[in-house]
XYZ file of C-alpha atoms in Angstrom:
353
model
C 119.880 127.264 43.071
C 116.332 128.597 43.115
C 115.728 132.318 43.323
C 112.274 132.234 44.892
C 110.372 130.060 47.347
C 106.844 130.643 48.571
C 104.759 130.131 51.668
C 101.029 130.187 52.400
C 100.597 133.968 52.401
C 102.290 134.165 48.987
C 99.550 132.255 47.159
C 95.798 132.246 46.646
C 93.806 129.325 45.277
C 91.813 129.863 42.078
C 88.069 129.027 42.256
C 86.884 126.291 39.889
C 83.548 125.177 38.451
C 81.625 123.380 41.177
C 78.712 120.967 41.368
C 78.865 120.728 45.158
C 75.293 121.090 46.421
C 76.026 121.113 50.141
C 79.269 121.526 52.056
C 77.943 119.001 54.574
C 78.294 116.253 51.956
C 81.983 116.932 51.302
C 84.225 114.105 52.508
C 87.456 114.880 54.371
C 88.536 111.221 54.354
C 92.292 110.859 53.916
C 95.392 108.789 54.626
C 97.618 109.626 57.583
C 100.146 106.887 56.802
C 100.532 104.028 54.348
C 98.029 101.771 56.111
C 95.886 104.077 58.250
C 93.105 106.503 57.407
C 91.344 109.475 59.000
C 87.912 110.999 58.529
C 89.338 114.495 58.880
C 92.897 115.560 57.927
C 93.920 116.910 61.342
C 96.750 115.654 63.568
C 97.326 117.184 67.010
C 100.994 118.064 67.412
C 103.231 115.985 69.670
C 104.060 118.972 71.894
C 103.823 118.832 75.674
C 101.392 121.768 75.760
C 99.213 120.372 72.962
C 98.554 116.638 73.092
C 98.022 114.110 75.829
C 95.057 111.760 76.233
C 92.295 114.381 76.518
C 93.316 116.068 73.275
C 93.851 112.760 71.461
C 90.385 111.581 72.486
C 88.720 114.742 71.179
C 90.721 114.488 67.956
C 89.475 110.918 67.528
C 85.892 112.002 68.158
C 86.305 114.555 65.350
C 87.739 111.957 62.965
C 91.372 112.974 63.360
C 94.245 111.759 65.514
C 96.378 113.157 68.300
C 100.052 112.311 68.688
C 100.958 111.714 72.341
C 104.178 113.637 73.020
C 107.384 111.926 74.156
C 108.346 114.269 77.022
C 107.083 111.769 79.575
C 108.433 108.644 81.223
C 107.751 105.504 79.208
C 105.196 104.430 81.813
C 103.335 107.739 81.762
C 103.327 107.986 77.969
C 101.963 104.443 77.765
C 99.257 105.336 80.288
C 98.236 108.262 78.059
C 98.047 105.926 75.052
C 96.063 103.334 77.005
C 93.424 105.910 77.954
C 93.029 106.870 74.299
C 92.738 103.215 73.284
C 90.084 102.565 75.944
C 87.991 105.397 74.525
C 88.478 104.375 70.896
C 87.406 100.813 71.606
C 83.955 101.997 72.625
C 81.382 100.892 70.072
C 79.847 104.364 69.962
C 83.047 105.874 68.550
C 83.482 103.049 66.056
C 79.942 103.706 64.816
C 80.550 107.460 64.720
C 83.473 107.078 62.315
C 81.154 105.192 59.954
C 78.930 108.281 59.906
C 81.791 110.782 59.524
C 82.699 109.549 56.045
C 81.168 107.140 53.549
C 84.727 106.067 52.720
C 85.352 104.742 56.223
C 84.789 100.980 56.318
C 84.127 98.618 59.198
C 87.446 96.841 58.598
C 89.407 100.088 58.982
C 91.252 100.587 62.272
C 91.145 103.929 64.082
C 94.749 105.122 64.433
C 96.476 105.750 67.758
C 99.702 107.744 67.422
C 102.607 108.365 69.777
C 106.020 109.981 69.385
C 109.532 108.709 70.052
C 112.991 110.173 69.502
C 116.065 108.510 68.003
C 118.361 108.256 71.026
C 118.440 106.444 74.344
C 115.324 104.432 75.114
C 113.500 105.088 71.813
C 113.262 101.402 70.824
C 112.151 100.270 74.283
C 109.682 103.162 74.343
C 108.244 102.246 70.937
C 107.714 98.615 71.949
C 105.954 99.689 75.139
C 103.751 102.166 73.262
C 102.685 99.510 70.770
C 101.931 97.113 73.619
C 99.769 99.869 75.112
C 97.816 100.105 71.854
C 99.601 102.564 69.558
C 99.574 101.565 65.896
C 101.486 104.554 64.489
C 104.875 105.605 65.836
C 106.061 109.079 64.871
C 109.808 109.687 64.909
C 109.899 113.206 66.306
C 113.154 115.037 65.551
C 113.915 118.501 64.210
C 116.116 117.298 61.330
C 114.644 114.110 59.906
C 117.073 113.725 57.000
C 119.689 112.207 59.272
C 121.669 109.014 59.773
C 120.110 108.506 63.210
C 116.625 108.605 61.678
C 117.701 106.073 59.054
C 118.936 103.754 61.806
C 115.819 104.359 63.913
C 113.461 103.454 61.062
C 115.445 100.285 60.370
C 115.463 99.361 64.051
C 111.760 99.996 64.583
C 110.808 98.105 61.434
C 112.780 95.111 62.708
C 111.264 94.998 66.204
C 107.675 96.225 65.834
C 104.704 94.217 64.535
C 103.848 94.543 60.844
C 100.627 96.423 61.572
C 102.551 99.381 63.036
C 103.309 102.280 60.677
C 106.272 104.629 61.084
C 105.959 108.334 60.255
C 109.283 110.164 60.096
C 110.410 113.779 59.915
C 110.739 116.651 59.962
C 112.080 117.138 56.457
C 112.095 119.970 53.909
C 113.602 118.669 50.662
C 112.701 116.318 47.840
C 115.850 114.282 48.427
C 114.913 113.815 52.066
C 111.502 112.498 51.014
C 113.081 110.040 48.589
C 115.535 108.838 51.208
C 113.011 108.394 54.021
C 110.726 106.467 51.690
C 113.663 104.253 50.696
C 114.555 103.739 54.362
C 111.082 102.313 55.022
C 109.002 105.173 56.404
C 105.219 104.852 56.015
C 104.535 108.588 56.132
C 106.389 111.896 56.079
C 106.182 114.875 58.419
C 107.143 117.905 56.352
C 108.239 121.374 57.414
C 111.341 122.844 59.043
C 111.345 126.121 60.928
C 107.833 127.357 60.182
C 106.125 126.716 63.513
C 104.522 129.571 65.429
C 107.128 129.408 68.212
C 110.004 127.972 66.180
C 113.220 129.968 65.780
C 115.166 127.460 63.656
C 115.268 129.673 60.569
C 116.459 132.627 62.642
C 119.022 130.659 64.642
C 120.419 128.554 61.798
C 119.334 130.100 58.504
C 117.902 126.740 57.417
C 114.335 126.053 56.294
C 112.204 126.062 53.163
C 109.005 128.139 52.847
C 106.079 125.769 53.128
C 104.404 126.028 49.717
C 107.623 125.316 47.845
C 108.601 122.643 50.353
C 105.289 120.766 50.105
C 105.042 121.083 46.343
C 108.513 119.659 45.747
C 108.109 116.805 48.220
C 104.641 115.779 47.073
C 105.983 115.633 43.510
C 108.493 112.886 44.347
C 106.889 110.680 47.008
C 104.060 108.167 47.085
C 103.839 108.373 50.881
C 101.193 110.374 52.747
C 102.557 113.807 53.641
C 101.748 115.621 56.890
C 102.220 119.393 56.567
C 103.667 120.774 59.796
C 104.255 124.423 60.685
C 103.086 127.822 59.533
C 99.388 126.955 59.573
C 97.374 129.775 61.138
C 93.947 129.487 59.462
C 91.664 126.996 57.749
C 92.718 128.718 54.525
C 96.316 127.659 55.182
C 95.091 124.112 55.791
C 93.277 124.203 52.452
C 96.433 125.391 50.695
C 98.499 122.599 52.244
C 95.931 120.023 51.132
C 95.701 121.552 47.655
C 99.463 121.089 47.316
C 99.054 117.353 47.825
C 99.400 116.907 51.574
C 97.086 114.311 53.082
C 97.065 115.762 56.598
C 98.139 118.826 58.558
C 99.652 118.923 62.029
C 97.991 121.438 64.342
C 99.809 123.151 67.197
C 98.976 126.775 67.921
C 95.472 126.456 66.451
C 94.425 123.974 69.134
C 96.764 125.004 71.961
C 95.108 126.943 74.763
C 92.000 124.765 74.687
C 90.442 122.910 77.599
C 91.924 119.629 76.389
C 95.509 120.818 75.936
C 97.829 119.877 78.835
C 98.454 122.462 81.523
C 96.553 124.595 83.984
C 94.386 127.588 83.145
C 96.146 130.789 84.231
C 94.280 133.878 85.448
C 96.102 137.018 84.329
C 95.008 140.626 83.782
C 91.329 139.679 84.138
C 91.706 137.040 81.418
C 92.222 133.285 81.143
C 95.329 131.833 79.492
C 97.273 128.596 79.031
C 100.956 127.978 78.399
C 102.211 127.113 74.923
C 105.844 126.366 74.173
C 107.960 125.082 71.327
C 109.414 121.591 71.635
C 112.955 123.020 71.416
C 112.312 126.018 73.678
C 114.389 126.737 76.772
C 111.308 126.266 78.938
C 110.605 122.800 77.513
C 114.223 121.748 77.949
C 114.258 123.072 81.525
C 110.969 121.452 82.548
C 112.056 118.060 81.216
C 115.605 118.166 82.558
C 117.317 118.387 79.177
C 120.592 120.156 78.456
C 119.827 123.850 78.037
C 121.596 124.242 74.713
C 120.596 124.342 71.037
C 117.462 126.291 71.873
C 115.340 126.788 68.744
C 111.955 127.756 70.129
C 110.027 130.206 72.280
C 107.385 129.913 74.993
C 104.388 132.071 75.791
C 100.874 132.155 77.201
C 97.887 132.301 74.869
C 94.229 133.133 75.536
C 92.074 130.249 76.721
C 89.861 129.067 73.840
C 87.414 126.721 75.543
C 86.670 123.257 74.173
C 88.738 122.070 71.206
C 85.615 120.513 69.670
C 84.404 123.925 68.549
C 87.826 124.926 67.207
C 87.942 121.747 65.124
C 84.409 122.290 63.852
C 85.374 125.752 62.633
C 88.450 124.406 60.866
C 86.461 121.589 59.258
C 83.836 124.067 58.066
C 86.548 126.230 56.514
C 88.182 123.299 54.733
C 84.848 122.040 53.405
C 84.092 125.531 52.100
C 87.491 125.538 50.402
C 86.721 122.257 48.664
C 83.406 123.651 47.450
C 85.209 126.644 45.901
C 87.578 124.170 44.253
C 84.731 122.091 42.848
C 85.770 119.054 44.884
C 83.587 116.554 46.710
C 86.584 115.023 48.463
C 90.287 115.580 49.018
C 91.311 113.398 46.069
C 89.455 115.772 43.748
C 90.886 118.881 45.398
C 93.570 120.028 42.967
C 92.961 123.734 42.337
C 95.362 126.042 40.560
C 97.028 128.791 42.532
C 98.473 132.219 41.847
C 101.430 134.005 43.403
C 100.154 137.252 44.917
C 101.827 140.542 45.791
C 101.746 142.141 49.224
C 98.855 144.225 47.922
C 97.050 140.997 47.052
C 97.625 139.713 50.562
C 96.246 142.944 52.005
C 93.201 142.658 49.765
C 92.656 139.102 51.043
C 92.269 140.280 54.637
C 89.551 142.405 56.261
C 91.194 145.709 55.288
C 88.514 148.079 56.579
C 89.298 147.245 60.205
């Protein structure tokens, strides 16, 4: 039994000697799964108020990927995927990815990701999504270290073409990582209970603070790790990457943008959009699910405008982080870190305001 576990606010990265001349030259090229790469380590969360085709297209234009959520009919989810594929197949975008990173090669394939569950029509859904153009299927469940996930991976591996990768999660232990890798997963989605609207840790008592969780999992797996939950700033993204994660899943940071699903709401002389957890009562109600086992909240958040500018700010922050760590790319980014006190956390924020 461990006495202490740490999350992003508990640590600060230690600056290292750097030869980085310009942040613009820093590469954010990375793996999102065993066989697919990104030019920026950002994945739009498969939440119904975060990612449909408009968000996924903008993520692709930035060098990342959006995961089309599963709270749609099979036909509608496939239509969302098809619109993303149509955009990605444009020669202009293919050429753009060659300019986003020197590591991106002409024989690389831009990923298209969509989510499925583990019950009901998940296998039929996955086949349809692949036929629509998806090449990464994300098994989207709250507790990924589960017999149903094991069976789902086995089933999908047996029915889908070899070029399709399977990312599975969510998990929060080293043993879970070992097991999912043994079951045939091509990538891991890591983090339980740390999301901005997630109440799992309060409702159940289960969850592992993200720094400890990521460190332990990255120490035992060869698969690309996607850090999910608890990420509020580009500094948190940098910490997740420094701990060995290849990508981060973004929810609240890109919710409330023009490209996120949902209407703009006028309220109290301001503009807002809805944002809700995947296990919230509102999500379950809207999609006709049983209104039990609620482990999330819903809210409205200020409208942020175009996601392009949000992503640019996050990329700038991550590139700055790599320059402080003396790294020209994510493979070189392995800074030391220190555990800080609450006073250290206060010092790290604008404390004059």
